Amino acid sequence: MIYELAVPQNAACLFCGWEETIIWSCLQGVMGKIYGNDSVCPDTAMAVLGDFAFFAGRPEKELVMYKPGWCRQDFIIMVPRNEEWGGVIESCYKERAKKVSRYAMKKETGNFDKEKLRKAAGQLPEGYTIRPMDEALYFRCKDAGWSRDLVSLYESYDQYHQLGIGMVVLKEGEMVSGASSYSRYRDGIEIEIDTKEGYRRKGLAYSCSAGLILECLKRGLYPSWDAQNTWSAALAKKLGYHHSHTYTAYEIWDF
């Protein structure tokens, strides 16, 4: 049987040493949930937040197949702590499990060149402007498919205003690119970058990401970056991040 942990820290030892901010968000009770085979002393656990599920402890098929009642999406990215967990995911979902590589960036403090970031934030093409996320932009992000993930984990603007932070690029009033906190943990955020089709490869993601990083540093928050692909990894390097390691994940459809 699978239980939601009322005290997420009861699973902390299973995730020990795994430097993923989504796991930290769940363990700290800021965002997300922890599930396990025991509510007090689990030996297998899953941290779930948004489109991500991280698995640690003893590999368990029942946990891999478990879908919380509140989880309504049909897509999720499962991240195994080791190859045993990966094998369980593959055996459970078979052809629905697409094995992919993701790129973790080092979580280093003091590695950002603020002057370079200020220059990047200000070098938008003519006709483009950058603005902090406000209530009107929050709802515009929610209404557009391409930008929804910038704010999708926040149930209301009040929650976003309390926990989130973001920058948006506009072209003649039209929202065309954004950088925002996909999720939040106590000491920082996980960055989400999205640009509307037709406006990519113009340096917009670079500029609004630089603006977001500067705002995070101003507030004493760490702007964590986890790259979905090599393009995202290259952008992260340009902004001052350094590659930590490549890891395996599974994109699951019809979850």
PDB file of C-alpha atoms in Angstrom:
ATOM      1  CA  MET A   1       0.000   0.000   0.000  1.00  0.00           C
ATOM      2  CA  ILE A   2       1.181   3.538  -0.799  1.00  0.00           C
ATOM      3  CA  TYR A   3       0.905   6.422   1.674  1.00  0.00           C
ATOM      4  CA  GLU A   4       1.339  10.168   1.437  1.00  0.00           C
ATOM      5  CA  LEU A   5       3.859  11.226   4.083  1.00  0.00           C
ATOM      6  CA  ALA A   6       2.381  13.814   6.436  1.00  0.00           C
ATOM      7  CA  VAL A   7       5.947  14.471   7.579  1.00  0.00           C
ATOM      8  CA  PRO A   8       7.999  14.529   4.348  1.00  0.00           C
ATOM      9  CA  GLN A   9      11.283  14.546   6.280  1.00  0.00           C
ATOM     10  CA  ASN A  10      10.565  10.919   7.250  1.00  0.00           C
ATOM     11  CA  ALA A  11      11.902  10.032   3.792  1.00  0.00           C
ATOM     12  CA  ALA A  12      14.900  12.388   3.882  1.00  0.00           C
ATOM     13  CA  CYS A  13      17.445   9.619   4.421  1.00  0.00           C
ATOM     14  CA  LEU A  14      16.353   7.898   1.187  1.00  0.00           C
ATOM     15  CA  PHE A  15      17.053  11.024  -0.877  1.00  0.00           C
ATOM     16  CA  CYS A  16      20.217  12.004   1.027  1.00  0.00           C
ATOM     17  CA  GLY A  17      22.900  13.479  -1.242  1.00  0.00           C
ATOM     18  CA  TRP A  18      20.598  13.885  -4.235  1.00  0.00           C
ATOM     19  CA  GLU A  19      20.935  17.552  -5.166  1.00  0.00           C
ATOM     20  CA  GLU A  20      17.653  18.134  -6.975  1.00  0.00           C
ATOM     21  CA  THR A  21      15.637  21.185  -5.986  1.00  0.00           C
ATOM     22  CA  ILE A  22      12.314  19.488  -6.745  1.00  0.00           C
ATOM     23  CA  ILE A  23      13.177  16.861  -4.124  1.00  0.00           C
ATOM     24  CA  TRP A  24      14.097  19.627  -1.684  1.00  0.00           C
ATOM     25  CA  SER A  25      10.772  21.391  -2.361  1.00  0.00           C
ATOM     26  CA  CYS A  26       8.915  18.198  -1.462  1.00  0.00           C
ATOM     27  CA  LEU A  27      11.004  17.333   1.613  1.00  0.00           C
ATOM     28  CA  GLN A  28      10.702  20.896   2.929  1.00  0.00           C
ATOM     29  CA  GLY A  29       6.930  20.914   2.454  1.00  0.00           C
ATOM     30  CA  VAL A  30       7.117  24.036   0.260  1.00  0.00           C
ATOM     31  CA  MET A  31       5.629  22.387  -2.843  1.00  0.00           C
ATOM     32  CA  GLY A  32       4.925  18.820  -3.955  1.00  0.00           C
ATOM     33  CA  LYS A  33       4.343  15.565  -2.083  1.00  0.00           C
ATOM     34  CA  ILE A  34       6.302  12.566  -0.835  1.00  0.00           C
ATOM     35  CA  TYR A  35       4.834   9.050  -1.077  1.00  0.00           C
ATOM     36  CA  GLY A  36       6.131   5.790   0.325  1.00  0.00           C
ATOM     37  CA  ASN A  37       5.268   2.292   1.494  1.00  0.00           C
ATOM     38  CA  ASP A  38       4.987   3.462   5.092  1.00  0.00           C
ATOM     39  CA  SER A  39       3.802   6.820   6.425  1.00  0.00           C
ATOM     40  CA  VAL A  40       6.388   6.964   9.200  1.00  0.00           C
ATOM     41  CA  CYS A  41       9.405   4.893   8.180  1.00  0.00           C
ATOM     42  CA  PRO A  42       9.342   4.110   4.443  1.00  0.00           C
ATOM     43  CA  ASP A  43      12.132   2.198   2.742  1.00  0.00           C
ATOM     44  CA  THR A  44      10.964   3.281  -0.721  1.00  0.00           C
ATOM     45  CA  ALA A  45       9.796   6.758  -1.691  1.00  0.00           C
ATOM     46  CA  MET A  46       8.652   8.989  -4.547  1.00  0.00           C
ATOM     47  CA  ALA A  47       8.883  12.796  -4.604  1.00  0.00           C
ATOM     48  CA  VAL A  48       6.249  14.262  -6.949  1.00  0.00           C
ATOM     49  CA  LEU A  49       5.996  17.859  -8.106  1.00  0.00           C
ATOM     50  CA  GLY A  50       4.483  19.074 -11.365  1.00  0.00           C
ATOM     51  CA  ASP A  51       5.637  16.902 -14.255  1.00  0.00           C
ATOM     52  CA  PHE A  52       8.407  15.207 -12.248  1.00  0.00           C
ATOM     53  CA  ALA A  53       8.651  12.133 -10.022  1.00  0.00           C
ATOM     54  CA  PHE A  54      11.926  11.126  -8.328  1.00  0.00           C
ATOM     55  CA  PHE A  55      12.364   7.599  -6.942  1.00  0.00           C
ATOM     56  CA  ALA A  56      14.692   6.522  -4.134  1.00  0.00           C
ATOM     57  CA  GLY A  57      15.162   3.701  -1.668  1.00  0.00           C
ATOM     58  CA  ARG A  58      14.196   0.104  -2.447  1.00  0.00           C
ATOM     59  CA  PRO A  59      12.914  -0.247  -6.026  1.00  0.00           C
ATOM     60  CA  GLU A  60       9.180  -0.957  -5.851  1.00  0.00           C
ATOM     61  CA  LYS A  61       6.832  -1.610  -8.783  1.00  0.00           C
ATOM     62  CA  GLU A  62       3.722  -0.541  -6.860  1.00  0.00           C
ATOM     63  CA  LEU A  63       5.209   2.903  -6.231  1.00  0.00           C
ATOM     64  CA  VAL A  64       6.233   3.357  -9.885  1.00  0.00           C
ATOM     65  CA  MET A  65       2.686   2.527 -10.983  1.00  0.00           C
ATOM     66  CA  TYR A  66       1.038   4.715  -8.351  1.00  0.00           C
ATOM     67  CA  LYS A  67      -0.719   7.876  -9.558  1.00  0.00           C
ATOM     68  CA  PRO A  68      -1.970  10.258  -6.833  1.00  0.00           C
ATOM     69  CA  GLY A  69      -5.607  11.253  -7.134  1.00  0.00           C
ATOM     70  CA  TRP A  70      -4.735  14.928  -7.570  1.00  0.00           C
ATOM     71  CA  CYS A  71      -2.363  14.148 -10.444  1.00  0.00           C
ATOM     72  CA  ARG A  72      -4.525  14.726 -13.512  1.00  0.00           C
ATOM     73  CA  GLN A  73      -1.948  15.066 -16.266  1.00  0.00           C
ATOM     74  CA  ASP A  74      -1.249  12.184 -18.658  1.00  0.00           C
ATOM     75  CA  PHE A  75       2.491  12.926 -18.900  1.00  0.00           C
ATOM     76  CA  ILE A  76       5.240  12.693 -16.303  1.00  0.00           C
ATOM     77  CA  ILE A  77       9.039  12.585 -16.213  1.00  0.00           C
ATOM     78  CA  MET A  78      10.275   9.813 -13.943  1.00  0.00           C
ATOM     79  CA  VAL A  79      13.817  10.058 -12.588  1.00  0.00           C
ATOM     80  CA  PRO A  80      15.346   6.879 -11.089  1.00  0.00           C
ATOM     81  CA  ARG A  81      18.051   7.077  -8.449  1.00  0.00           C
ATOM     82  CA  ASN A  82      19.843   4.091  -9.980  1.00  0.00           C
ATOM     83  CA  GLU A  83      19.672   1.498 -12.756  1.00  0.00           C
ATOM     84  CA  GLU A  84      17.502  -0.834 -10.658  1.00  0.00           C
ATOM     85  CA  TRP A  85      14.817   1.817 -10.464  1.00  0.00           C
ATOM     86  CA  GLY A  86      15.249   2.427 -14.204  1.00  0.00           C
ATOM     87  CA  GLY A  87      14.658  -1.259 -14.882  1.00  0.00           C
ATOM     88  CA  VAL A  88      11.436  -1.194 -12.856  1.00  0.00           C
ATOM     89  CA  ILE A  89      10.191   1.871 -14.761  1.00  0.00           C
ATOM     90  CA  GLU A  90      10.967   0.215 -18.105  1.00  0.00           C
ATOM     91  CA  SER A  91       9.231  -3.035 -17.113  1.00  0.00           C
ATOM     92  CA  CYS A  92       6.131  -1.182 -15.902  1.00  0.00           C
ATOM     93  CA  TYR A  93       5.643   1.208 -18.817  1.00  0.00           C
ATOM     94  CA  LYS A  94       7.468  -0.584 -21.656  1.00  0.00           C
ATOM     95  CA  GLU A  95       7.096   1.337 -24.953  1.00  0.00           C
ATOM     96  CA  ARG A  96       5.385   4.241 -23.153  1.00  0.00           C
ATOM     97  CA  ALA A  97       8.673   4.991 -21.352  1.00  0.00           C
ATOM     98  CA  LYS A  98      10.995   7.092 -23.498  1.00  0.00           C
ATOM     99  CA  LYS A  99      14.519   7.000 -22.079  1.00  0.00           C
ATOM    100  CA  VAL A 100      16.193  10.415 -22.287  1.00  0.00           C
ATOM    101  CA  SER A 101      19.292  12.202 -21.020  1.00  0.00           C
ATOM    102  CA  ARG A 102      19.076  15.385 -18.965  1.00  0.00           C
ATOM    103  CA  TYR A 103      21.902  17.657 -17.841  1.00  0.00           C
ATOM    104  CA  ALA A 104      22.351  18.776 -14.244  1.00  0.00           C
ATOM    105  CA  MET A 105      24.194  22.021 -13.606  1.00  0.00           C
ATOM    106  CA  LYS A 106      26.414  22.557 -10.566  1.00  0.00           C
ATOM    107  CA  LYS A 107      24.799  24.506  -7.762  1.00  0.00           C
ATOM    108  CA  GLU A 108      27.592  26.995  -7.201  1.00  0.00           C
ATOM    109  CA  THR A 109      27.362  30.266  -5.350  1.00  0.00           C
ATOM    110  CA  GLY A 110      29.402  33.255  -6.455  1.00  0.00           C
ATOM    111  CA  ASN A 111      29.889  31.954 -10.008  1.00  0.00           C
ATOM    112  CA  PHE A 112      27.770  34.589 -11.767  1.00  0.00           C
ATOM    113  CA  ASP A 113      29.230  37.635 -13.499  1.00  0.00           C
ATOM    114  CA  LYS A 114      26.597  40.255 -12.603  1.00  0.00           C
ATOM    115  CA  GLU A 115      27.899  42.816 -15.045  1.00  0.00           C
ATOM    116  CA  LYS A 116      27.708  40.305 -17.893  1.00  0.00           C
ATOM    117  CA  LEU A 117      24.178  39.370 -16.825  1.00  0.00           C
ATOM    118  CA  ARG A 118      23.093  43.021 -16.728  1.00  0.00           C
ATOM    119  CA  LYS A 119      24.439  43.481 -20.243  1.00  0.00           C
ATOM    120  CA  ALA A 120      22.615  40.334 -21.397  1.00  0.00           C
ATOM    121  CA  ALA A 121      19.335  41.450 -19.837  1.00  0.00           C
ATOM    122  CA  GLY A 122      19.580  44.752 -21.668  1.00  0.00           C
ATOM    123  CA  GLN A 123      20.562  43.541 -25.131  1.00  0.00           C
ATOM    124  CA  LEU A 124      17.100  42.744 -26.474  1.00  0.00           C
ATOM    125  CA  PRO A 125      16.463  43.376 -30.175  1.00  0.00           C
ATOM    126  CA  GLU A 126      14.788  46.647 -31.080  1.00  0.00           C
ATOM    127  CA  GLY A 127      11.076  46.661 -30.305  1.00  0.00           C
ATOM    128  CA  TYR A 128      11.325  44.172 -27.427  1.00  0.00           C
ATOM    129  CA  THR A 129      11.011  44.973 -23.720  1.00  0.00           C
ATOM    130  CA  ILE A 130      11.479  42.955 -20.549  1.00  0.00           C
ATOM    131  CA  ARG A 131       9.151  43.168 -17.525  1.00  0.00           C
ATOM    132  CA  PRO A 132       8.893  41.418 -14.158  1.00  0.00           C
ATOM    133  CA  MET A 133       6.010  38.964 -13.871  1.00  0.00           C
ATOM    134  CA  ASP A 134       2.948  40.735 -12.459  1.00  0.00           C
ATOM    135  CA  GLU A 135      -0.660  39.678 -11.936  1.00  0.00           C
ATOM    136  CA  ALA A 136      -1.783  40.479 -15.497  1.00  0.00           C
ATOM    137  CA  LEU A 137       1.175  38.621 -17.021  1.00  0.00           C
ATOM    138  CA  TYR A 138       0.613  35.672 -14.663  1.00  0.00           C
ATOM    139  CA  PHE A 139      -2.900  35.158 -16.041  1.00  0.00           C
ATOM    140  CA  ARG A 140      -1.722  35.670 -19.608  1.00  0.00           C
ATOM    141  CA  CYS A 141       0.870  32.928 -19.051  1.00  0.00           C
ATOM    142  CA  LYS A 142      -1.836  30.610 -17.721  1.00  0.00           C
ATOM    143  CA  ASP A 143      -4.040  31.217 -20.755  1.00  0.00           C
ATOM    144  CA  ALA A 144      -1.401  30.509 -23.412  1.00  0.00           C
ATOM    145  CA  GLY A 145      -0.284  26.940 -24.063  1.00  0.00           C
ATOM    146  CA  TRP A 146       3.360  27.771 -24.793  1.00  0.00           C
ATOM    147  CA  SER A 147       3.823  29.761 -21.555  1.00  0.00           C
ATOM    148  CA  ARG A 148       1.655  27.807 -19.102  1.00  0.00           C
ATOM    149  CA  ASP A 149       4.563  25.975 -17.450  1.00  0.00           C
ATOM    150  CA  LEU A 150       6.035  29.305 -16.351  1.00  0.00           C
ATOM    151  CA  VAL A 151       3.316  29.547 -13.677  1.00  0.00           C
ATOM    152  CA  SER A 152       1.428  26.221 -13.787  1.00  0.00           C
ATOM    153  CA  LEU A 153       2.428  24.992 -10.312  1.00  0.00           C
ATOM    154  CA  TYR A 154       0.950  28.019  -8.556  1.00  0.00           C
ATOM    155  CA  GLU A 155      -2.770  27.761  -7.834  1.00  0.00           C
ATOM    156  CA  SER A 156      -3.258  31.514  -7.637  1.00  0.00           C
ATOM    157  CA  TYR A 157      -1.431  34.760  -8.257  1.00  0.00           C
ATOM    158  CA  ASP A 158      -1.224  35.267  -4.497  1.00  0.00           C
ATOM    159  CA  GLN A 159       0.736  32.020  -4.207  1.00  0.00           C
ATOM    160  CA  TYR A 160       2.954  32.993  -7.120  1.00  0.00           C
ATOM    161  CA  HIS A 161       3.533  36.439  -5.618  1.00  0.00           C
ATOM    162  CA  GLN A 162       4.548  34.782  -2.348  1.00  0.00           C
ATOM    163  CA  LEU A 163       6.752  31.990  -3.747  1.00  0.00           C
ATOM    164  CA  GLY A 164       7.429  32.715  -7.405  1.00  0.00           C
ATOM    165  CA  ILE A 165       9.525  35.089  -9.438  1.00  0.00           C
ATOM    166  CA  GLY A 166       9.709  35.700 -13.176  1.00  0.00           C
ATOM    167  CA  MET A 167      10.624  37.912 -16.135  1.00  0.00           C
ATOM    168  CA  VAL A 168       8.708  38.233 -19.395  1.00  0.00           C
ATOM    169  CA  VAL A 169       9.734  39.609 -22.804  1.00  0.00           C
ATOM    170  CA  LEU A 170       7.116  41.576 -24.760  1.00  0.00           C
ATOM    171  CA  LYS A 171       6.985  42.623 -28.425  1.00  0.00           C
ATOM    172  CA  GLU A 172       4.539  45.452 -28.980  1.00  0.00           C
ATOM    173  CA  GLY A 173       2.567  44.260 -25.963  1.00  0.00           C
ATOM    174  CA  GLU A 174       2.569  40.606 -27.041  1.00  0.00           C
ATOM    175  CA  MET A 175       4.139  38.138 -24.611  1.00  0.00           C
ATOM    176  CA  VAL A 176       6.805  36.208 -26.547  1.00  0.00           C
ATOM    177  CA  SER A 177       9.302  34.743 -24.037  1.00  0.00           C
ATOM    178  CA  GLY A 178       9.643  34.165 -20.328  1.00  0.00           C
ATOM    179  CA  ALA A 179      11.854  32.899 -17.521  1.00  0.00           C
ATOM    180  CA  SER A 180      10.184  31.960 -14.264  1.00  0.00           C
ATOM    181  CA  SER A 181      10.329  29.786 -11.185  1.00  0.00           C
ATOM    182  CA  TYR A 182       8.944  26.408 -12.221  1.00  0.00           C
ATOM    183  CA  SER A 183       9.121  25.508  -8.531  1.00  0.00           C
ATOM    184  CA  ARG A 184      10.366  26.928  -5.261  1.00  0.00           C
ATOM    185  CA  TYR A 185      12.285  25.559  -2.308  1.00  0.00           C
ATOM    186  CA  ARG A 186      13.345  27.496   0.781  1.00  0.00           C
ATOM    187  CA  ASP A 187      16.584  28.899  -0.571  1.00  0.00           C
ATOM    188  CA  GLY A 188      15.904  29.181  -4.271  1.00  0.00           C
ATOM    189  CA  ILE A 189      13.981  28.273  -7.382  1.00  0.00           C
ATOM    190  CA  GLU A 190      14.117  25.861 -10.312  1.00  0.00           C
ATOM    191  CA  ILE A 191      14.145  27.855 -13.549  1.00  0.00           C
ATOM    192  CA  GLU A 192      11.671  27.319 -16.395  1.00  0.00           C
ATOM    193  CA  ILE A 193      12.345  28.909 -19.812  1.00  0.00           C
ATOM    194  CA  ASP A 194       9.806  29.144 -22.637  1.00  0.00           C
ATOM    195  CA  THR A 195       9.667  31.108 -25.881  1.00  0.00           C
ATOM    196  CA  LYS A 196       6.779  31.348 -28.310  1.00  0.00           C
ATOM    197  CA  GLU A 197       7.282  29.633 -31.645  1.00  0.00           C
ATOM    198  CA  GLY A 198       8.345  32.138 -34.253  1.00  0.00           C
ATOM    199  CA  TYR A 199      10.392  34.149 -31.742  1.00  0.00           C
ATOM    200  CA  ARG A 200      13.099  31.609 -30.969  1.00  0.00           C
ATOM    201  CA  ARG A 201      16.808  32.036 -31.721  1.00  0.00           C
ATOM    202  CA  LYS A 202      16.625  35.786 -31.197  1.00  0.00           C
ATOM    203  CA  GLY A 203      18.400  35.821 -27.810  1.00  0.00           C
ATOM    204  CA  LEU A 204      15.147  36.413 -25.909  1.00  0.00           C
ATOM    205  CA  ALA A 205      15.577  33.419 -23.573  1.00  0.00           C
ATOM    206  CA  TYR A 206      19.142  34.548 -22.840  1.00  0.00           C
ATOM    207  CA  SER A 207      18.029  38.067 -21.899  1.00  0.00           C
ATOM    208  CA  CYS A 208      15.066  37.145 -19.714  1.00  0.00           C
ATOM    209  CA  SER A 209      17.043  34.336 -18.034  1.00  0.00           C
ATOM    210  CA  ALA A 210      19.789  36.832 -17.186  1.00  0.00           C
ATOM    211  CA  GLY A 211      17.175  39.189 -15.746  1.00  0.00           C
ATOM    212  CA  LEU A 212      15.678  36.403 -13.632  1.00  0.00           C
ATOM    213  CA  ILE A 213      19.066  35.298 -12.296  1.00  0.00           C
ATOM    214  CA  LEU A 214      19.897  38.877 -11.301  1.00  0.00           C
ATOM    215  CA  GLU A 215      16.577  39.242  -9.482  1.00  0.00           C
ATOM    216  CA  CYS A 216      17.169  35.934  -7.656  1.00  0.00           C
ATOM    217  CA  LEU A 217      20.616  37.051  -6.526  1.00  0.00           C
ATOM    218  CA  LYS A 218      19.134  40.347  -5.362  1.00  0.00           C
ATOM    219  CA  ARG A 219      16.640  38.448  -3.196  1.00  0.00           C
ATOM    220  CA  GLY A 220      19.196  35.957  -1.862  1.00  0.00           C
ATOM    221  CA  LEU A 221      17.697  33.027  -3.777  1.00  0.00           C
ATOM    222  CA  TYR A 222      19.633  30.450  -5.781  1.00  0.00           C
ATOM    223  CA  PRO A 223      18.527  30.161  -9.459  1.00  0.00           C
ATOM    224  CA  SER A 224      18.915  26.423 -10.072  1.00  0.00           C
ATOM    225  CA  TRP A 225      19.090  25.211 -13.679  1.00  0.00           C
ATOM    226  CA  ASP A 226      18.382  21.655 -14.861  1.00  0.00           C
ATOM    227  CA  ALA A 227      18.717  21.287 -18.635  1.00  0.00           C
ATOM    228  CA  GLN A 228      16.256  19.222 -20.643  1.00  0.00           C
ATOM    229  CA  ASN A 229      18.485  19.173 -23.728  1.00  0.00           C
ATOM    230  CA  THR A 230      21.862  20.252 -25.089  1.00  0.00           C
ATOM    231  CA  TRP A 231      20.451  23.631 -26.212  1.00  0.00           C
ATOM    232  CA  SER A 232      19.362  24.391 -22.648  1.00  0.00           C
ATOM    233  CA  ALA A 233      22.727  23.189 -21.325  1.00  0.00           C
ATOM    234  CA  ALA A 234      24.560  25.515 -23.728  1.00  0.00           C
ATOM    235  CA  LEU A 235      22.396  28.459 -22.660  1.00  0.00           C
ATOM    236  CA  ALA A 236      23.102  27.675 -19.010  1.00  0.00           C
ATOM    237  CA  LYS A 237      26.862  27.664 -19.688  1.00  0.00           C
ATOM    238  CA  LYS A 238      26.550  31.034 -21.441  1.00  0.00           C
ATOM    239  CA  LEU A 239      24.856  32.432 -18.329  1.00  0.00           C
ATOM    240  CA  GLY A 240      27.605  31.225 -15.984  1.00  0.00           C
ATOM    241  CA  TYR A 241      26.619  27.690 -14.977  1.00  0.00           C
ATOM    242  CA  HIS A 242      28.895  24.653 -15.138  1.00  0.00           C
ATOM    243  CA  HIS A 243      27.895  21.132 -16.076  1.00  0.00           C
ATOM    244  CA  SER A 244      27.691  18.718 -13.151  1.00  0.00           C
ATOM    245  CA  HIS A 245      26.545  15.423 -14.678  1.00  0.00           C
ATOM    246  CA  THR A 246      24.283  13.817 -17.239  1.00  0.00           C
ATOM    247  CA  TYR A 247      21.501  11.622 -15.880  1.00  0.00           C
ATOM    248  CA  THR A 248      18.788   9.309 -17.155  1.00  0.00           C
ATOM    249  CA  ALA A 249      15.081  10.091 -17.023  1.00  0.00           C
ATOM    250  CA  TYR A 250      11.962   8.544 -18.538  1.00  0.00           C
ATOM    251  CA  GLU A 251       9.243  10.506 -20.275  1.00  0.00           C
ATOM    252  CA  ILE A 252       5.990   8.641 -19.640  1.00  0.00           C
ATOM    253  CA  TRP A 253       2.883   9.234 -21.753  1.00  0.00           C
ATOM    254  CA  ASP A 254      -0.621   8.015 -20.818  1.00  0.00           C
ATOM    255  CA  PHE A 255       0.461   8.130 -17.182  1.00  0.00           C
TER     256      PHE A 255
END
